[in-house]
PDB file of C-alpha atoms in Angstrom:
ATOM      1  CA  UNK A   1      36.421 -20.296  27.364  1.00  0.00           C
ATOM      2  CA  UNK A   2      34.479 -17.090  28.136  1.00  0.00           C
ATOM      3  CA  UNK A   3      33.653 -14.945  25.703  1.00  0.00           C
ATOM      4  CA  UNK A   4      31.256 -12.146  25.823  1.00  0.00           C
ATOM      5  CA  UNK A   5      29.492 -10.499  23.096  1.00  0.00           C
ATOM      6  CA  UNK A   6      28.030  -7.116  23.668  1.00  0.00           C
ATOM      7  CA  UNK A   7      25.596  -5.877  20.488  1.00  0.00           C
ATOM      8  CA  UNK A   8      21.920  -4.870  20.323  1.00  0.00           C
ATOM      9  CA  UNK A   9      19.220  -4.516  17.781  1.00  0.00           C
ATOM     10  CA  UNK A  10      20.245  -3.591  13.916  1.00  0.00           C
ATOM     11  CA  UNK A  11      24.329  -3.399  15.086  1.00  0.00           C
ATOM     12  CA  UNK A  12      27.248  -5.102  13.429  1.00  0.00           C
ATOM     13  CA  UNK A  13      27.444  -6.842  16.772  1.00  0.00           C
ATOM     14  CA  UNK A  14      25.361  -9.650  14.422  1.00  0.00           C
ATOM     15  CA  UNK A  15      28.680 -10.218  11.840  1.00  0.00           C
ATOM     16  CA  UNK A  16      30.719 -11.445  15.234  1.00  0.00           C
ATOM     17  CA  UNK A  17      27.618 -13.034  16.139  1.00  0.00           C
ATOM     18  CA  UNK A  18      27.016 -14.694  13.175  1.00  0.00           C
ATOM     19  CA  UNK A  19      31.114 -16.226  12.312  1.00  0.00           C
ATOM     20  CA  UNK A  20      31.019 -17.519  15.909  1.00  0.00           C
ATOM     21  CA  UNK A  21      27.609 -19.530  15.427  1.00  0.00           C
ATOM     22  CA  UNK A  22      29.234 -20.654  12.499  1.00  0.00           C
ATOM     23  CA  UNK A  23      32.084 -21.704  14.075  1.00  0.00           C
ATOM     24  CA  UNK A  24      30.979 -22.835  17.214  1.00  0.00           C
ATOM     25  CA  UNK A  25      32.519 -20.728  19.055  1.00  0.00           C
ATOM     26  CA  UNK A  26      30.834 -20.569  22.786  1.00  0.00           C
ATOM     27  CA  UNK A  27      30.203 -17.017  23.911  1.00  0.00           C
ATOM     28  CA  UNK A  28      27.821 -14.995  26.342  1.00  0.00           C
ATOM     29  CA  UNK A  29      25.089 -12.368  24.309  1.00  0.00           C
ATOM     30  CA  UNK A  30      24.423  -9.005  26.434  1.00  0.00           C
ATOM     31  CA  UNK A  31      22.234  -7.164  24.214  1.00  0.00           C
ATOM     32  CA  UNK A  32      21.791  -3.959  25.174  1.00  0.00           C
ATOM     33  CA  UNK A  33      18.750  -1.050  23.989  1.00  0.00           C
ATOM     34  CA  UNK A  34      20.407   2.245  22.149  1.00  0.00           C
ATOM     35  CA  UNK A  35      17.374   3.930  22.667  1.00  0.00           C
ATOM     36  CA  UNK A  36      17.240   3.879  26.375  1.00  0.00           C
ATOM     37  CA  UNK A  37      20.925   4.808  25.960  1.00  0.00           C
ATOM     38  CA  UNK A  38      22.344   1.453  28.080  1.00  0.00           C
ATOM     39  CA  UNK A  39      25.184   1.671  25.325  1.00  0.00           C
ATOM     40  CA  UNK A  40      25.872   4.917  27.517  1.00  0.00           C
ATOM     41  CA  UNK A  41      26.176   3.548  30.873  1.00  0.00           C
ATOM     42  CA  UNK A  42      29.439   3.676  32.497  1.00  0.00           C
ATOM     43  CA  UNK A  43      29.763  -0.333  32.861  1.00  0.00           C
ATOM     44  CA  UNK A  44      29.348  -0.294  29.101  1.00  0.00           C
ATOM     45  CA  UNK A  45      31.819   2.562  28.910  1.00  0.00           C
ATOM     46  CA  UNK A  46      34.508   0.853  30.778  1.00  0.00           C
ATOM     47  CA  UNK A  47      34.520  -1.939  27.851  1.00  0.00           C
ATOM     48  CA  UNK A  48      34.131   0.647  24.740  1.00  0.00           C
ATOM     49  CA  UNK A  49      34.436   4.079  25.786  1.00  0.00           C
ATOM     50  CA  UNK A  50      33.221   5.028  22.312  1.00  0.00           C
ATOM     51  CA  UNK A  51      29.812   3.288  23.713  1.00  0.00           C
ATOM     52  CA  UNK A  52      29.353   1.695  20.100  1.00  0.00           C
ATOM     53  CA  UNK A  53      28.371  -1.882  19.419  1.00  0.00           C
ATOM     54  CA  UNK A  54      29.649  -4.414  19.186  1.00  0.00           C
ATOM     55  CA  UNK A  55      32.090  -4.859  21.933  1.00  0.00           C
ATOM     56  CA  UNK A  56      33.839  -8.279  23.317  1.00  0.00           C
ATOM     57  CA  UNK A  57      35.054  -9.253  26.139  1.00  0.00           C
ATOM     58  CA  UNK A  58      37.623 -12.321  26.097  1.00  0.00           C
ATOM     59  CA  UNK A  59      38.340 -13.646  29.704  1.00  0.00           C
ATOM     60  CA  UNK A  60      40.888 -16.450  28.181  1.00  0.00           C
ATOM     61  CA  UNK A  61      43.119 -13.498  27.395  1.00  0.00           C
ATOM     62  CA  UNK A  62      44.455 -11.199  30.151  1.00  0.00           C
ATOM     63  CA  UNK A  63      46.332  -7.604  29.316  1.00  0.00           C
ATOM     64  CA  UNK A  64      49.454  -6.511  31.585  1.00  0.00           C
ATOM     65  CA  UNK A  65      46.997  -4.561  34.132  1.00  0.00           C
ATOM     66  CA  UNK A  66      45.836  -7.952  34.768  1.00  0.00           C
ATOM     67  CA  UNK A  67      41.820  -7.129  32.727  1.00  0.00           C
ATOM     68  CA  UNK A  68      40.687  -9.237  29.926  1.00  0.00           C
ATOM     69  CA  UNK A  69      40.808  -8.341  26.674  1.00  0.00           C
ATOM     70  CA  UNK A  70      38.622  -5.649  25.904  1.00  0.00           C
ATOM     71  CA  UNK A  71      37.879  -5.208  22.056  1.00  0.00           C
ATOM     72  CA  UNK A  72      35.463  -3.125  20.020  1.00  0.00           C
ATOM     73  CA  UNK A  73      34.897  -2.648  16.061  1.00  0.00           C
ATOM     74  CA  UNK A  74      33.306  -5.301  14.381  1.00  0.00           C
ATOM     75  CA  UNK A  75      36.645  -6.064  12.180  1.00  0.00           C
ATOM     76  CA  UNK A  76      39.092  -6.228  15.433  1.00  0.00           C
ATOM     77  CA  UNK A  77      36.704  -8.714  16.636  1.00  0.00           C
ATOM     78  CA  UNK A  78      36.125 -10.791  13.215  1.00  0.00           C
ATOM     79  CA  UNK A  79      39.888 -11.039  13.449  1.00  0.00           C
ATOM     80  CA  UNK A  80      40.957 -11.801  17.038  1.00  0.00           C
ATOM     81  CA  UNK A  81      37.952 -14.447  16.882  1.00  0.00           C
ATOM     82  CA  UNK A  82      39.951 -16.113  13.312  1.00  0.00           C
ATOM     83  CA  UNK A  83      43.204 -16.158  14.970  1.00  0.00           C
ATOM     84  CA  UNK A  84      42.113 -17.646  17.977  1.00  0.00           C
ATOM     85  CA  UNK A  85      39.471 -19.589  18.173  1.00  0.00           C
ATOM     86  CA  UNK A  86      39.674 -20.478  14.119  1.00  0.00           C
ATOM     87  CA  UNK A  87      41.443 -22.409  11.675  1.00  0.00           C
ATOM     88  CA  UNK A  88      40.854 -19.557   9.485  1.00  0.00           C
ATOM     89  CA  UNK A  89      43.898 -18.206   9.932  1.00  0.00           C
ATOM     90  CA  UNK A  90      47.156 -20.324   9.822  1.00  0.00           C
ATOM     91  CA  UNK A  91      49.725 -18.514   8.286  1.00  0.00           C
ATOM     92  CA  UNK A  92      50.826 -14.384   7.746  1.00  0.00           C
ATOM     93  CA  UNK A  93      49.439 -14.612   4.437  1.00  0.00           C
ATOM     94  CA  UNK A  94      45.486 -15.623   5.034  1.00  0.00           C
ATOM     95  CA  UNK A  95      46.080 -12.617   8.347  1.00  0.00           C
ATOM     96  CA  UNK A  96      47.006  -9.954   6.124  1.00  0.00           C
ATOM     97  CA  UNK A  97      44.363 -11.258   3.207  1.00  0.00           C
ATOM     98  CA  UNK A  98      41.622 -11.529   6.115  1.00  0.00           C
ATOM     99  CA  UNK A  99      42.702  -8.075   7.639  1.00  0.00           C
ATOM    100  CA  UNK A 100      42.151  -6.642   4.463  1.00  0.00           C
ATOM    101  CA  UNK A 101      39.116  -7.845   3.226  1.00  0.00           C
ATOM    102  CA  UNK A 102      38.010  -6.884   6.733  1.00  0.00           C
ATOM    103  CA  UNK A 103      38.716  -3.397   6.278  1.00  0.00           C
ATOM    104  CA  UNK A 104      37.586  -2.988   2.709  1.00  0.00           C
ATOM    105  CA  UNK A 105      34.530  -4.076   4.289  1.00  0.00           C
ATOM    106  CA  UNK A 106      34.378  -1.506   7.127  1.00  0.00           C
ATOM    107  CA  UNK A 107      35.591   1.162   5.088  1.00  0.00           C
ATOM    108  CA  UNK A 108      34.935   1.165   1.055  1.00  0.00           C
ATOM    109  CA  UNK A 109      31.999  -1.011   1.238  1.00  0.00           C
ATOM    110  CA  UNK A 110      30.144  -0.146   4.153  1.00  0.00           C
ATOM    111  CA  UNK A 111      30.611   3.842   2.573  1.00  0.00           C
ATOM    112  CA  UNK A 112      29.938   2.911  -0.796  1.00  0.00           C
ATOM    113  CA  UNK A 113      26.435   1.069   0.440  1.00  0.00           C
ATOM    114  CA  UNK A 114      25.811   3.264   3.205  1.00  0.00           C
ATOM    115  CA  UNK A 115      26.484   7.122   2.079  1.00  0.00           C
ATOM    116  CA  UNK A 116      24.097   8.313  -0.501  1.00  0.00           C
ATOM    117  CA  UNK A 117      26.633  10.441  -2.341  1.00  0.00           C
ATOM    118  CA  UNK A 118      28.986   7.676  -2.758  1.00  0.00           C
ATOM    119  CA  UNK A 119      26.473   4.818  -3.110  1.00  0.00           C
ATOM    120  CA  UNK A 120      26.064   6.717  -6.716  1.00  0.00           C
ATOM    121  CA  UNK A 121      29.193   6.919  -7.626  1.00  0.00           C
ATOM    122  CA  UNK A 122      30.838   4.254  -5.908  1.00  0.00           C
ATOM    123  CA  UNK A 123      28.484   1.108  -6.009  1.00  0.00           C
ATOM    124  CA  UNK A 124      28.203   0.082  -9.289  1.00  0.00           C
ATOM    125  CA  UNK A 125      32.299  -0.373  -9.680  1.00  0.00           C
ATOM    126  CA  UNK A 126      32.354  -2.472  -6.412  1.00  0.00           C
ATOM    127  CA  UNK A 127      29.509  -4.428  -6.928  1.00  0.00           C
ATOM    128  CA  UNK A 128      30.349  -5.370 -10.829  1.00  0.00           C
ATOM    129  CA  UNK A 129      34.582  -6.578  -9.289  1.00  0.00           C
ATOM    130  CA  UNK A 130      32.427  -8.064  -5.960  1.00  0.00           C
ATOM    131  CA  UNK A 131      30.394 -10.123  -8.440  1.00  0.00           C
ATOM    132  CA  UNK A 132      33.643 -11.205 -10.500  1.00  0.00           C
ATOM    133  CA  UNK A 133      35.333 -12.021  -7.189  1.00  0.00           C
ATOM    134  CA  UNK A 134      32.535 -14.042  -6.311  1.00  0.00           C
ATOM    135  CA  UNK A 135      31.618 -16.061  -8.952  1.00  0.00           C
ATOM    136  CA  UNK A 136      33.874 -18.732  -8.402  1.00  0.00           C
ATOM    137  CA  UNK A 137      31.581 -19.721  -4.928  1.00  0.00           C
ATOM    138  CA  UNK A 138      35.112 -19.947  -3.291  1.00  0.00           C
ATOM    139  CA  UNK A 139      35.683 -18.554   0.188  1.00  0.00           C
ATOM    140  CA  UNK A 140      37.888 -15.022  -0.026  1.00  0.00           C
ATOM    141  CA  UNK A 141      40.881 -16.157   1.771  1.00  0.00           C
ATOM    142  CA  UNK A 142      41.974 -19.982   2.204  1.00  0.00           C
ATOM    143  CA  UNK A 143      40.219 -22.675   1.623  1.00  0.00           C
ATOM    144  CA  UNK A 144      37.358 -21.808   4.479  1.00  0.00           C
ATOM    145  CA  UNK A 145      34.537 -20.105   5.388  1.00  0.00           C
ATOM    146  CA  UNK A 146      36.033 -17.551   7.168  1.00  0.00           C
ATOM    147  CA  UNK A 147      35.958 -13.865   9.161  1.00  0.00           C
ATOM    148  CA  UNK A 148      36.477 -12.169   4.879  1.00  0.00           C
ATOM    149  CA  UNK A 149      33.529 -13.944   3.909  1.00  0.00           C
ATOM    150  CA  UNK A 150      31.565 -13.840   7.098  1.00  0.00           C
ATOM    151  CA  UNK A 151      31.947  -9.464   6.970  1.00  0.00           C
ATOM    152  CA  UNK A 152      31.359  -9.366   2.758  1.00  0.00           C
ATOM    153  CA  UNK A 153      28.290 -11.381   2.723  1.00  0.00           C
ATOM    154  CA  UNK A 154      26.553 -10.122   5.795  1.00  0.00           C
ATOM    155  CA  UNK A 155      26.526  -6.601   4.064  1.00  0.00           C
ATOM    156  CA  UNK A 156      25.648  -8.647   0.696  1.00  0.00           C
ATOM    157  CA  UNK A 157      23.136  -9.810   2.392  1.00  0.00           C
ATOM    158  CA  UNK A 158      22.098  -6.303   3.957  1.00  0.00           C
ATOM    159  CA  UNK A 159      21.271  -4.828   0.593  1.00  0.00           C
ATOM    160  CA  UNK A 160      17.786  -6.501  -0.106  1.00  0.00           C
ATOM    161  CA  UNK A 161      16.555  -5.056   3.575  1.00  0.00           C
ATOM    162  CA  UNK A 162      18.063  -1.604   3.571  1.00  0.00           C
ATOM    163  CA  UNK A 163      17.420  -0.387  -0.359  1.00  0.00           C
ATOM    164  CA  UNK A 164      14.943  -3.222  -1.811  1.00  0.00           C
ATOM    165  CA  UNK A 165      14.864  -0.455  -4.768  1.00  0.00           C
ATOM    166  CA  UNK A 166      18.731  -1.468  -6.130  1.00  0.00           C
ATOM    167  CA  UNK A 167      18.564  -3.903  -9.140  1.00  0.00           C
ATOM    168  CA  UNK A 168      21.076  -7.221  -8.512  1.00  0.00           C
ATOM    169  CA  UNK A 169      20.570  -8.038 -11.569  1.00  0.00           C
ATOM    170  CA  UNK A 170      23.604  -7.306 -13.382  1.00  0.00           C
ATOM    171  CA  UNK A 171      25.298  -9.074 -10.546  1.00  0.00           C
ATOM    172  CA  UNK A 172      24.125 -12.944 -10.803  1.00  0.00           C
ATOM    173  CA  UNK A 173      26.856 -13.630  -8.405  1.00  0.00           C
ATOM    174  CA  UNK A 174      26.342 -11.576  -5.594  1.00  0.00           C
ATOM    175  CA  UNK A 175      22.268 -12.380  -5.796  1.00  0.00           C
ATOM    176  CA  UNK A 176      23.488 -16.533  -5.913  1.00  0.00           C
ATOM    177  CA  UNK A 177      25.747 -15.253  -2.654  1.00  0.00           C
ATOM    178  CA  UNK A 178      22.825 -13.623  -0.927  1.00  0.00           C
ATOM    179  CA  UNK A 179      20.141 -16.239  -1.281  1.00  0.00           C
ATOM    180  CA  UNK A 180      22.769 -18.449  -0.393  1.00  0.00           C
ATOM    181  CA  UNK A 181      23.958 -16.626   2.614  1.00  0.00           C
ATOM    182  CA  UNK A 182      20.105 -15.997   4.330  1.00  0.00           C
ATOM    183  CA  UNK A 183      19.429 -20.244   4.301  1.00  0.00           C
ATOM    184  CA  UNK A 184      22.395 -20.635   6.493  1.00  0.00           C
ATOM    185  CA  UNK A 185      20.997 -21.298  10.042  1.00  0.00           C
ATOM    186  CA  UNK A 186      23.434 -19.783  11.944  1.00  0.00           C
ATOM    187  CA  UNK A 187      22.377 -16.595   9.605  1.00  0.00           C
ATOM    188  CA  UNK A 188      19.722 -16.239  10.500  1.00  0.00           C
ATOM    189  CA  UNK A 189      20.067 -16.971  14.337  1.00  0.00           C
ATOM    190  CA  UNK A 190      22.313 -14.292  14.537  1.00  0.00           C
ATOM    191  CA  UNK A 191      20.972 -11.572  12.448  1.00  0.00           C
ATOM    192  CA  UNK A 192      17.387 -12.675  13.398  1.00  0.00           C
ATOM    193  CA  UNK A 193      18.704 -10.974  17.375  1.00  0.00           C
ATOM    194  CA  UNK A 194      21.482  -8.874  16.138  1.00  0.00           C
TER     195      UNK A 194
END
């Protein structure tokens, strides 16, 4: 199995990072430096023309032209990586639960956390149904640790880093998940280089 991770520093190439160290998943790391723009390179380019991170490369898989798969967006990888190389996902059920807790994730959390204007308006409501939704300590889809759990608690876990100022108080469940979430080894291996 070859797989090939591209990310860099302070990327969500560390949520792919972090599910495969979890599941012990082999793969290559390429980290690459945004600042001396080797995200903009045209070798880089021919894998995510977009010249975002993360990006993966999976030579077990081969497309009709005969290349490897090619994949980028943190989500498309979280759920290629469950369906094959997981027991994550075994039926259509726990694919379309996992595909959509991955996309709340890239879209109405990561806004909500990351866009002032909505981080007012929208946060508290997500974080109070997050907290209910977590306060059973159950994983979000199955009965696994999974790619849904892997994307929700890495930006859990985000929140004491990028706004220290934002009381978890009110949400004993999420704060239980976070402390939780940065003891896990393969955590911290992953978003100590990602």
């Amino acid at each position: 199995m070859v797989l090939t991770l591209y990310g860099g520093q302070r990327t969500r190439a560390s949520l792919p990072r972090w599910y495969m160290e979890e599941k012990d998943i082999s793969y290559n790391l390429i980290e690459l430096n945004r600042q001396e723009g080797e995200n903009l390179q045209s070798e880089f380019l021919a894998i995510n023309p977009f010249g975002k991170l993360p990006a993966l490369i999976d030579s077990n898989i081969f497309m009709p032209n005969g290349e490897p798969l090619k994949l980028f967006e943190s989500g498309a990888i979280l759920l290629h990586l469950a369906e094959q190389y997981s027991d994550d996902i075994k039926t259509i059920e726990t694919k379309a639960l996992t595909s959509q807790w991955l996309q709340f994730v890239n879209s109405t959390l990561s806004i909500a956390l990351l866009v002032p204007s909505h981080r007012e308006k929208e946060f508290p409501r997500l974080m109070k149904e997050l907290d209910h939704q977590l306060e059973n300590h159950q994983p979000l889809v199955g009965n696994i640790w999974g790619a849904a759990d892997c994307a929700v608690q890495a930006y859990l876990a985000y929140l004491p880093w990028l706004f220290p100022q934002v009381d978890l108080d009110p949400y004993p469940s999420i704060q239980a998940t976070i402390e939780s979430v940065v003891r896990r080894p393969a955590y911290r291996k992953a978003i100590g280089a990602a």
